[in-house]
Amino acid sequence: MDGQRRPGVKPTSTTLGFDYLMTSLARLELSGDVSKEYAKLPTPHNFPCKVGKSESVAKKNRYKDLIPYDHNRVVLSPQTSSLIDAMDESGDYINASFIRGYTNNDGYIATQGPMLGTVEDFWSLVWSENSRLIAMLCRIVERCQNQSYKYWPEVGECLDVDDVIIKTDVEDDRGTHIIRKIGLRHMKTGERRDVIHLQFLAWPDNSLPCLPTFLTFWKTFRKYKCPSSGLPIIHCSNGSHRTGLLIALDSLFTQWEVTSTIDVVCCVVRMREDRVGFFPTENEYRFLYHSAVEAYMSHQTDRPMESFHRTDSLGQVTNEAALKTKDIHREFSFIDMQRTNQSTDPRLITCNTNGNVLFPDLSIERPFQSYQLQFPCDTGSMYVTAVPMCHQTIKKQMDEYPIRLRHSVSLQEHEVFLGIGGVL
């Protein structure tokens, strides 16, 4: 793979530290610097895709305009692909690409959602690359459109794919995502492998997910990554838009672990050299920035419940608990850094029922344009004191949600719930 890759010209370095980003991201967005940065990104490369565009493999592509580049496409092994035939030149083809990570030892495989006719190829890919982690960023069906074929069996059932028996042993539904443990056994050699399958359920179609739920899924993904095994496989429906966001966030966090800095521009440019369709919109680019900042702020905030309050026999707080208190102060200082520039705009003050309950400009708390409501203000902006509260385990019916303001609107439940005016 490395010998075939064709790197493009590296852009001017835009390396940033998280301390700077945490205090300046809102300002950079308001000033238009992030938009200008996205606009200046090099035009996505037009590397050859001759194999993927040939008529013999057309049936293996979910979308005709999202084809892997020839120089880094995944080539199925003859020993694992059940479809390889001396007379069938499409046998080694799968719509999948090797994606570089930040380090030479880090990387990913991006692929489209399997179709009925490519399920065998998909599991051949898993076996031949010794992948032990699969991240699926879509549902089987979204808005009546098929996004991926259900390529795994139900719990306790088996699926025979060529010489490999696939069995789903465990399925743990976490609300916004599902964790599955899938066992693979090769019938000829008897070799057994365990694969973790993560499915994210809370990504609205043609939109962006709520950042906290996306980061929770990413943390789970990172927890199960195993450097000693094969590359993780990530897919959505087309293997680019959603897939690119997860890969980019994980790659940027690896860069921070190595250098204490991140470079969003170089990361996106590098990824665009590896697959078509990454970061087609500015909103996705902005979302990546916010994801990276929040990942840094929250990467050590997950703790078991029993660690919150520990005392000795005399009722005194232990040293460990005292250290936890310091951590809490540090975490709160991070949260307090968030700015409320737009919420405190004098022209929008009538939109706030409580001057002390304001929402930060960082989109981890305020919705992106895709979530914003049509709310008439003198500025002509789409502003409302509301945040998305996305959680798949909540099943709540709402007919109307009154707002005690002159410019009142009625809200119908769609993809998310809204906390309005700071009170739900």
Short mmCIF file of C-alpha atoms in Angstrom, two decimals:
data_model
loop_
_atom_site.label_atom_id
_atom_site.label_comp_id
_atom_site.label_asym_id
_atom_site.label_seq_id
_atom_site.Cartn_x
_atom_site.Cartn_y
_atom_site.Cartn_z
CA MET A 1 0.00 0.00 0.00
CA ASP A 2 2.69 2.55 1.01
CA GLY A 3 4.69 1.94 -2.14
CA GLN A 4 1.69 2.70 -4.32
CA ARG A 5 0.48 5.83 -2.55
CA ARG A 6 0.81 9.11 -4.37
CA PRO A 7 1.09 11.90 -1.82
CA GLY A 8 0.10 15.38 -2.90
CA VAL A 9 1.72 18.67 -2.00
CA LYS A 10 1.67 19.30 1.73
CA PRO A 11 -0.12 22.56 2.53
CA THR A 12 1.31 25.31 4.68
CA SER A 13 1.38 24.12 8.28
CA THR A 14 -1.61 25.13 10.38
CA THR A 15 -0.54 23.39 13.57
CA LEU A 16 -2.45 24.58 16.63
CA GLY A 17 -2.41 23.83 20.33
CA PHE A 18 -5.58 22.88 22.17
CA ASP A 19 -5.16 25.64 24.75
CA TYR A 20 -5.36 28.16 21.93
CA LEU A 21 -8.27 26.42 20.24
CA MET A 22 -10.33 26.19 23.43
CA THR A 23 -10.12 29.92 24.00
CA SER A 24 -10.26 31.06 20.39
CA LEU A 25 -12.42 28.71 18.33
CA ALA A 26 -15.62 30.71 18.76
CA ARG A 27 -13.79 33.89 17.80
CA LEU A 28 -12.23 32.18 14.78
CA GLU A 29 -15.67 31.12 13.61
CA LEU A 30 -17.25 34.53 14.14
CA SER A 31 -14.41 36.19 12.25
CA GLY A 32 -14.85 33.78 9.37
CA ASP A 33 -11.34 32.35 9.68
CA VAL A 34 -12.54 28.75 9.73
CA SER A 35 -14.65 29.35 6.62
CA LYS A 36 -11.70 30.96 4.85
CA GLU A 37 -9.49 28.04 5.84
CA TYR A 38 -11.94 25.54 4.39
CA ALA A 39 -12.28 27.56 1.19
CA LYS A 40 -8.49 27.54 0.74
CA LEU A 41 -8.18 23.77 1.00
CA PRO A 42 -6.62 22.30 -2.15
CA THR A 43 -9.08 20.94 -4.67
CA PRO A 44 -9.62 17.21 -3.98
CA HIS A 45 -7.33 15.08 -6.09
CA ASN A 46 -8.49 13.34 -9.21
CA PHE A 47 -6.35 10.20 -8.98
CA PRO A 48 -7.15 7.32 -11.37
CA CYS A 49 -10.03 5.02 -10.43
CA LYS A 50 -9.86 2.76 -13.47
CA VAL A 51 -10.54 -0.50 -11.65
CA GLY A 52 -13.54 0.80 -9.72
CA LYS A 53 -15.05 2.42 -12.80
CA SER A 54 -14.82 -0.64 -15.02
CA GLU A 55 -18.10 -2.23 -16.07
CA SER A 56 -17.13 -5.57 -14.55
CA VAL A 57 -17.28 -4.17 -10.99
CA ALA A 58 -20.13 -1.67 -11.41
CA LYS A 59 -22.49 -3.92 -9.45
CA LYS A 60 -20.14 -3.76 -6.46
CA ASN A 61 -20.36 0.03 -6.06
CA ARG A 62 -23.22 1.45 -4.02
CA TYR A 63 -22.70 4.92 -5.53
CA LYS A 64 -21.17 5.41 -8.96
CA ASP A 65 -19.42 8.65 -7.97
CA LEU A 66 -17.68 7.25 -4.86
CA ILE A 67 -14.99 4.94 -6.19
CA PRO A 68 -11.67 4.02 -4.51
CA TYR A 69 -8.45 5.29 -6.04
CA ASP A 70 -6.34 2.66 -7.79
CA HIS A 71 -3.18 3.46 -5.83
CA ASN A 72 -4.55 2.56 -2.40
CA ARG A 73 -7.64 0.44 -2.97
CA VAL A 74 -7.91 -2.73 -0.91
CA VAL A 75 -7.20 -5.78 -3.08
CA LEU A 76 -8.92 -8.91 -1.82
CA SER A 77 -6.69 -11.90 -1.33
CA PRO A 78 -7.28 -14.92 -3.62
CA GLN A 79 -7.19 -17.12 -0.54
CA THR A 80 -10.12 -15.32 1.07
CA SER A 81 -12.38 -13.97 -1.65
CA SER A 82 -15.02 -16.50 -2.58
CA LEU A 83 -15.77 -14.61 -5.78
CA ILE A 84 -12.33 -14.75 -7.37
CA ASP A 85 -12.34 -16.67 -10.62
CA ALA A 86 -9.74 -16.89 -13.33
CA MET A 87 -12.33 -15.55 -15.76
CA ASP A 88 -13.72 -12.89 -13.41
CA GLU A 89 -11.49 -9.83 -13.17
CA SER A 90 -13.83 -8.31 -10.56
CA GLY A 91 -13.00 -11.00 -8.02
CA ASP A 92 -10.36 -9.04 -6.11
CA TYR A 93 -12.36 -5.80 -6.04
CA ILE A 94 -14.11 -4.23 -3.07
CA ASN A 95 -15.08 -0.59 -2.66
CA ALA A 96 -12.61 0.02 0.14
CA SER A 97 -9.52 2.19 0.64
CA PHE A 98 -6.53 2.22 2.96
CA ILE A 99 -6.52 5.52 4.87
CA ARG A 100 -3.34 6.79 6.46
CA GLY A 101 -3.30 7.78 10.12
CA TYR A 102 -0.94 10.26 11.73
CA THR A 103 1.82 7.72 12.35
CA ASN A 104 3.16 4.94 10.14
CA ASN A 105 1.77 2.36 12.55
CA ASP A 106 -1.69 3.90 12.50
CA GLY A 107 -4.26 3.58 9.75
CA TYR A 108 -7.80 2.65 8.80
CA ILE A 109 -9.85 0.96 6.12
CA ALA A 110 -12.78 3.00 4.80
CA THR A 111 -15.46 1.17 2.88
CA GLN A 112 -19.06 1.52 1.78
CA GLY A 113 -21.96 -0.18 3.51
CA PRO A 114 -22.09 -3.80 2.29
CA MET A 115 -24.78 -4.76 -0.22
CA LEU A 116 -26.42 -8.15 -0.63
CA GLY A 117 -23.96 -9.04 -3.37
CA THR A 118 -20.87 -7.87 -1.47
CA VAL A 119 -21.39 -9.44 1.97
CA GLU A 120 -18.94 -12.25 1.18
CA ASP A 121 -16.37 -9.73 -0.02
CA PHE A 122 -16.80 -7.70 3.16
CA TRP A 123 -16.11 -10.65 5.45
CA SER A 124 -13.23 -11.68 3.20
CA LEU A 125 -11.84 -8.21 3.83
CA VAL A 126 -12.25 -8.60 7.59
CA TRP A 127 -10.49 -11.96 7.61
CA SER A 128 -7.67 -11.19 5.17
CA GLU A 129 -6.77 -7.91 6.90
CA ASN A 130 -7.08 -9.48 10.38
CA SER A 131 -9.36 -6.62 11.42
CA ARG A 132 -10.71 -6.97 14.94
CA LEU A 133 -12.81 -3.79 15.00
CA ILE A 134 -15.65 -2.64 12.74
CA ALA A 135 -17.33 0.75 13.15
CA MET A 136 -20.67 1.19 11.41
CA LEU A 137 -21.95 4.77 11.32
CA CYS A 138 -25.45 4.25 9.98
CA ARG A 139 -28.62 2.29 10.49
CA ILE A 140 -29.70 -0.39 8.05
CA VAL A 141 -32.50 1.90 6.82
CA GLU A 142 -32.76 5.66 7.25
CA ARG A 143 -35.77 7.58 5.98
CA CYS A 144 -36.92 4.59 3.94
CA GLN A 145 -33.55 4.38 2.17
CA ASN A 146 -31.30 1.34 2.50
CA GLN A 147 -27.92 2.38 3.88
CA SER A 148 -26.32 -1.02 4.41
CA TYR A 149 -27.20 -4.68 4.17
CA LYS A 150 -27.41 -6.46 7.52
CA TYR A 151 -24.24 -8.48 7.14
CA TRP A 152 -24.10 -10.02 10.62
CA PRO A 153 -26.38 -12.71 12.14
CA GLU A 154 -28.72 -12.29 15.09
CA VAL A 155 -27.41 -13.17 18.55
CA GLY A 156 -26.83 -16.89 18.83
CA GLU A 157 -27.22 -17.48 15.11
CA CYS A 158 -24.55 -18.29 12.54
CA LEU A 159 -23.76 -17.14 9.04
CA ASP A 160 -21.58 -19.17 6.68
CA VAL A 161 -19.44 -17.06 4.36
CA ASP A 162 -17.18 -19.17 2.18
CA ASP A 163 -14.87 -20.97 4.64
CA VAL A 164 -15.67 -18.75 7.63
CA ILE A 165 -18.49 -19.24 10.13
CA ILE A 166 -19.70 -15.98 11.68
CA LYS A 167 -21.62 -15.94 14.96
CA THR A 168 -22.89 -12.99 16.98
CA ASP A 169 -22.19 -13.87 20.60
CA VAL A 170 -23.16 -10.68 22.46
CA GLU A 171 -25.18 -7.57 21.64
CA ASP A 172 -25.13 -4.64 24.09
CA ASP A 173 -27.53 -1.80 23.23
CA ARG A 174 -26.28 1.47 24.74
CA GLY A 175 -29.05 3.63 23.32
CA THR A 176 -27.07 5.74 20.89
CA HIS A 177 -24.86 2.86 19.82
CA ILE A 178 -24.67 -0.93 19.94
CA ILE A 179 -21.64 -3.03 20.85
CA ARG A 180 -21.55 -6.52 19.36
CA LYS A 181 -19.04 -9.28 19.91
CA ILE A 182 -18.84 -11.44 16.80
CA GLY A 183 -16.91 -14.69 16.62
CA LEU A 184 -15.24 -15.88 13.42
CA ARG A 185 -14.07 -19.47 12.86
CA HIS A 186 -12.27 -20.74 9.77
CA MET A 187 -13.69 -24.15 8.91
CA LYS A 188 -10.50 -25.46 7.26
CA THR A 189 -7.88 -24.28 9.74
CA GLY A 190 -10.02 -24.08 12.87
CA GLU A 191 -8.63 -20.61 13.66
CA ARG A 192 -10.91 -18.46 15.80
CA ARG A 193 -11.05 -14.68 16.06
CA ASP A 194 -13.19 -12.21 17.96
CA VAL A 195 -14.37 -9.04 16.24
CA ILE A 196 -15.96 -6.05 17.96
CA HIS A 197 -18.74 -4.48 15.92
CA LEU A 198 -19.78 -0.94 16.91
CA GLN A 199 -22.90 0.57 15.36
CA PHE A 200 -23.72 4.26 15.84
CA LEU A 201 -27.48 4.89 15.77
CA ALA A 202 -27.81 8.61 16.39
CA TRP A 203 -26.62 10.19 13.15
CA PRO A 204 -29.48 12.08 11.43
CA ASP A 205 -29.62 11.62 7.68
CA ASN A 206 -28.06 14.51 5.73
CA SER A 207 -27.09 16.22 8.97
CA LEU A 208 -24.61 16.07 11.83
CA PRO A 209 -24.91 14.16 15.10
CA CYS A 210 -25.10 15.63 18.58
CA LEU A 211 -21.49 16.06 19.56
CA PRO A 212 -21.61 14.40 23.02
CA THR A 213 -23.12 11.19 21.60
CA PHE A 214 -20.62 11.17 18.73
CA LEU A 215 -17.73 11.56 21.15
CA THR A 216 -19.05 8.79 23.36
CA PHE A 217 -19.03 6.51 20.34
CA TRP A 218 -15.52 7.63 19.37
CA LYS A 219 -14.25 6.89 22.88
CA THR A 220 -15.72 3.41 22.61
CA PHE A 221 -14.08 3.00 19.21
CA ARG A 222 -10.72 4.10 20.59
CA LYS A 223 -11.08 1.79 23.57
CA TYR A 224 -11.35 -1.26 21.31
CA LYS A 225 -8.63 -0.29 18.84
CA CYS A 226 -5.84 -2.85 18.97
CA PRO A 227 -2.48 -1.81 17.47
CA SER A 228 -1.28 -5.42 17.39
CA SER A 229 -4.08 -6.58 15.08
CA GLY A 230 -5.18 -5.45 11.63
CA LEU A 231 -6.55 -2.05 10.72
CA PRO A 232 -10.02 -1.11 11.96
CA ILE A 233 -12.74 -1.04 9.30
CA ILE A 234 -15.04 2.00 9.25
CA HIS A 235 -18.07 2.37 7.05
CA CYS A 236 -21.26 4.35 6.66
CA SER A 237 -23.42 4.10 3.57
CA ASN A 238 -20.96 5.60 1.10
CA GLY A 239 -17.74 5.16 3.07
CA SER A 240 -16.81 8.83 2.97
CA HIS A 241 -18.87 11.52 4.72
CA ARG A 242 -19.53 10.06 8.18
CA THR A 243 -16.60 7.71 7.89
CA GLY A 244 -14.24 10.61 7.27
CA LEU A 245 -15.30 12.45 10.42
CA LEU A 246 -14.59 9.49 12.70
CA ILE A 247 -11.24 8.76 11.06
CA ALA A 248 -10.17 12.41 11.14
CA LEU A 249 -11.06 12.85 14.81
CA ASP A 250 -9.20 9.70 15.79
CA SER A 251 -6.18 10.66 13.70
CA LEU A 252 -6.07 14.18 15.16
CA PHE A 253 -6.21 12.81 18.69
CA THR A 254 -3.29 10.51 17.89
CA GLN A 255 -1.37 13.54 16.63
CA TRP A 256 -2.09 15.35 19.89
CA GLU A 257 -0.81 12.36 21.90
CA VAL A 258 2.44 12.45 19.91
CA THR A 259 3.03 16.20 19.47
CA SER A 260 0.60 17.99 21.84
CA THR A 261 -0.75 19.82 18.77
CA ILE A 262 -3.17 19.18 15.92
CA ASP A 263 -3.25 20.20 12.28
CA VAL A 264 -6.76 19.95 10.87
CA VAL A 265 -5.77 21.23 7.43
CA CYS A 266 -3.01 18.67 6.88
CA CYS A 267 -5.22 15.89 8.24
CA VAL A 268 -8.06 16.65 5.83
CA VAL A 269 -5.75 17.13 2.84
CA ARG A 270 -4.00 13.82 3.58
CA MET A 271 -7.31 11.99 3.86
CA ARG A 272 -8.59 13.46 0.60
CA GLU A 273 -5.56 11.96 -1.12
CA ASP A 274 -6.71 8.54 0.09
CA ARG A 275 -10.42 8.48 -0.77
CA VAL A 276 -13.05 10.44 -2.67
CA GLY A 277 -15.69 12.43 -0.82
CA PHE A 278 -14.13 13.33 2.51
CA PHE A 279 -15.38 16.63 4.00
CA PRO A 280 -17.57 17.85 1.15
CA THR A 281 -19.13 20.64 3.25
CA GLU A 282 -17.88 23.39 5.51
CA ASN A 283 -20.25 22.27 8.27
CA GLU A 284 -18.46 18.93 8.49
CA TYR A 285 -15.13 20.74 8.63
CA ARG A 286 -16.35 22.96 11.47
CA PHE A 287 -17.76 19.93 13.24
CA LEU A 288 -14.33 18.32 13.14
CA TYR A 289 -12.78 21.32 14.89
CA HIS A 290 -15.37 21.22 17.65
CA SER A 291 -15.07 17.45 17.97
CA ALA A 292 -11.31 17.71 18.43
CA VAL A 293 -11.60 20.40 21.11
CA GLU A 294 -14.26 18.52 23.03
CA ALA A 295 -12.32 15.25 22.72
CA TYR A 296 -9.34 16.94 24.31
CA MET A 297 -11.45 18.49 27.08
CA SER A 298 -13.23 15.26 27.94
CA HIS A 299 -10.74 12.51 27.19
CA GLN A 300 -10.06 11.83 30.89
CA THR A 301 -13.46 12.64 32.36
CA ASP A 302 -14.97 9.14 32.25
CA ARG A 303 -14.85 7.53 35.70
CA PRO A 304 -16.53 4.61 37.44
CA MET A 305 -19.28 5.58 39.89
CA GLU A 306 -17.47 4.09 42.87
CA SER A 307 -14.60 6.55 42.45
CA PHE A 308 -16.70 9.64 43.10
CA HIS A 309 -16.92 9.48 46.88
CA ARG A 310 -14.50 7.45 48.97
CA THR A 311 -13.87 8.07 52.67
CA ASP A 312 -11.82 6.34 55.33
CA SER A 313 -13.25 4.80 58.50
CA LEU A 314 -13.32 8.21 60.23
CA GLY A 315 -15.33 9.78 57.47
CA GLN A 316 -12.41 11.80 56.11
CA VAL A 317 -12.03 12.23 52.38
CA THR A 318 -9.11 10.17 51.14
CA ASN A 319 -6.18 11.56 49.14
CA GLU A 320 -7.59 9.91 46.04
CA ALA A 321 -10.89 11.72 46.50
CA ALA A 322 -9.03 14.99 47.01
CA LEU A 323 -7.24 14.47 43.73
CA LYS A 324 -10.57 13.83 42.08
CA THR A 325 -11.76 17.18 43.46
CA LYS A 326 -8.83 18.89 41.76
CA ASP A 327 -9.77 17.15 38.55
CA ILE A 328 -13.31 18.44 38.89
CA HIS A 329 -12.04 22.01 39.29
CA ARG A 330 -9.87 21.56 36.22
CA GLU A 331 -12.80 20.21 34.21
CA PHE A 332 -15.01 23.08 35.30
CA SER A 333 -12.37 25.58 34.23
CA PHE A 334 -12.47 24.01 30.76
CA ILE A 335 -16.24 24.36 30.61
CA ASP A 336 -16.05 27.95 31.85
CA MET A 337 -13.81 28.84 28.91
CA GLN A 338 -16.72 28.53 26.54
CA ARG A 339 -17.87 31.86 25.18
CA THR A 340 -21.37 33.27 24.75
CA ASN A 341 -20.67 36.02 22.24
CA GLN A 342 -23.81 35.57 20.16
CA SER A 343 -26.09 34.88 23.12
CA THR A 344 -25.11 38.21 24.70
CA ASP A 345 -25.56 40.24 21.53
CA PRO A 346 -27.75 43.24 22.53
CA ARG A 347 -29.89 42.70 19.44
CA LEU A 348 -30.77 39.19 20.64
CA ILE A 349 -31.29 39.94 24.32
CA THR A 350 -35.09 39.65 24.00
CA CYS A 351 -34.66 36.06 22.87
CA ASN A 352 -33.28 35.09 26.30
CA THR A 353 -35.75 34.63 29.15
CA ASN A 354 -32.93 34.62 31.69
CA GLY A 355 -29.78 36.66 31.25
CA ASN A 356 -27.84 34.19 33.36
CA VAL A 357 -28.86 31.16 31.30
CA LEU A 358 -26.97 31.49 28.04
CA PHE A 359 -25.62 28.94 25.64
CA PRO A 360 -21.98 28.92 24.55
CA ASP A 361 -21.10 29.60 20.95
CA LEU A 362 -19.22 26.31 20.77
CA SER A 363 -21.49 23.95 18.92
CA ILE A 364 -21.05 21.29 21.58
CA GLU A 365 -23.80 23.26 23.32
CA ARG A 366 -25.48 25.22 20.52
CA PRO A 367 -26.92 23.53 17.46
CA PHE A 368 -25.40 23.66 14.01
CA GLN A 369 -27.42 25.23 11.25
CA SER A 370 -29.02 21.87 10.53
CA TYR A 371 -30.57 21.92 14.00
CA GLN A 372 -31.44 25.61 14.19
CA LEU A 373 -35.01 26.82 14.09
CA GLN A 374 -36.47 29.52 11.88
CA PHE A 375 -36.75 32.18 14.57
CA PRO A 376 -37.36 35.80 13.50
CA CYS A 377 -35.12 38.35 15.19
CA ASP A 378 -34.23 41.88 14.21
CA THR A 379 -30.79 40.72 13.14
CA GLY A 380 -32.30 38.32 10.64
CA SER A 381 -30.32 35.49 12.20
CA MET A 382 -31.59 32.02 13.03
CA TYR A 383 -31.10 32.27 16.79
CA VAL A 384 -32.97 30.53 19.56
CA THR A 385 -31.95 29.78 23.14
CA ALA A 386 -32.08 26.06 22.63
CA VAL A 387 -29.75 23.10 22.49
CA PRO A 388 -30.26 19.65 20.98
CA MET A 389 -30.71 16.84 23.50
CA CYS A 390 -30.24 13.71 21.47
CA HIS A 391 -30.69 10.34 23.16
CA GLN A 392 -32.18 7.33 21.45
CA THR A 393 -33.43 5.73 24.69
CA ILE A 394 -35.83 8.63 25.33
CA LYS A 395 -39.20 8.01 23.72
CA LYS A 396 -41.21 11.13 24.34
CA GLN A 397 -44.20 12.42 22.43
CA MET A 398 -44.56 16.16 22.00
CA ASP A 399 -47.50 17.85 20.35
CA GLU A 400 -46.50 21.41 21.17
CA TYR A 401 -43.79 23.04 23.24
CA PRO A 402 -44.74 26.61 24.23
CA ILE A 403 -42.13 29.31 24.61
CA ARG A 404 -43.03 32.27 26.81
CA LEU A 405 -41.77 34.87 24.37
CA ARG A 406 -43.34 37.39 22.01
CA HIS A 407 -41.93 35.47 19.05
CA SER A 408 -43.35 32.08 20.00
CA VAL A 409 -43.19 29.00 17.85
CA SER A 410 -44.57 25.49 18.07
CA LEU A 411 -42.09 22.66 17.98
CA GLN A 412 -42.74 19.20 16.64
CA GLU A 413 -40.39 16.37 17.58
CA HIS A 414 -38.08 15.43 14.73
CA GLU A 415 -34.55 14.06 15.12
CA VAL A 416 -33.76 15.62 18.51
CA PHE A 417 -35.32 16.99 21.66
CA LEU A 418 -34.70 20.62 22.55
CA GLY A 419 -33.91 22.20 25.90
CA ILE A 420 -35.43 25.66 25.56
CA GLY A 421 -34.55 28.68 27.64
CA GLY A 422 -32.45 26.48 29.89
CA VAL A 423 -35.51 24.59 31.16
CA LEU A 424 -36.84 21.38 29.65
#
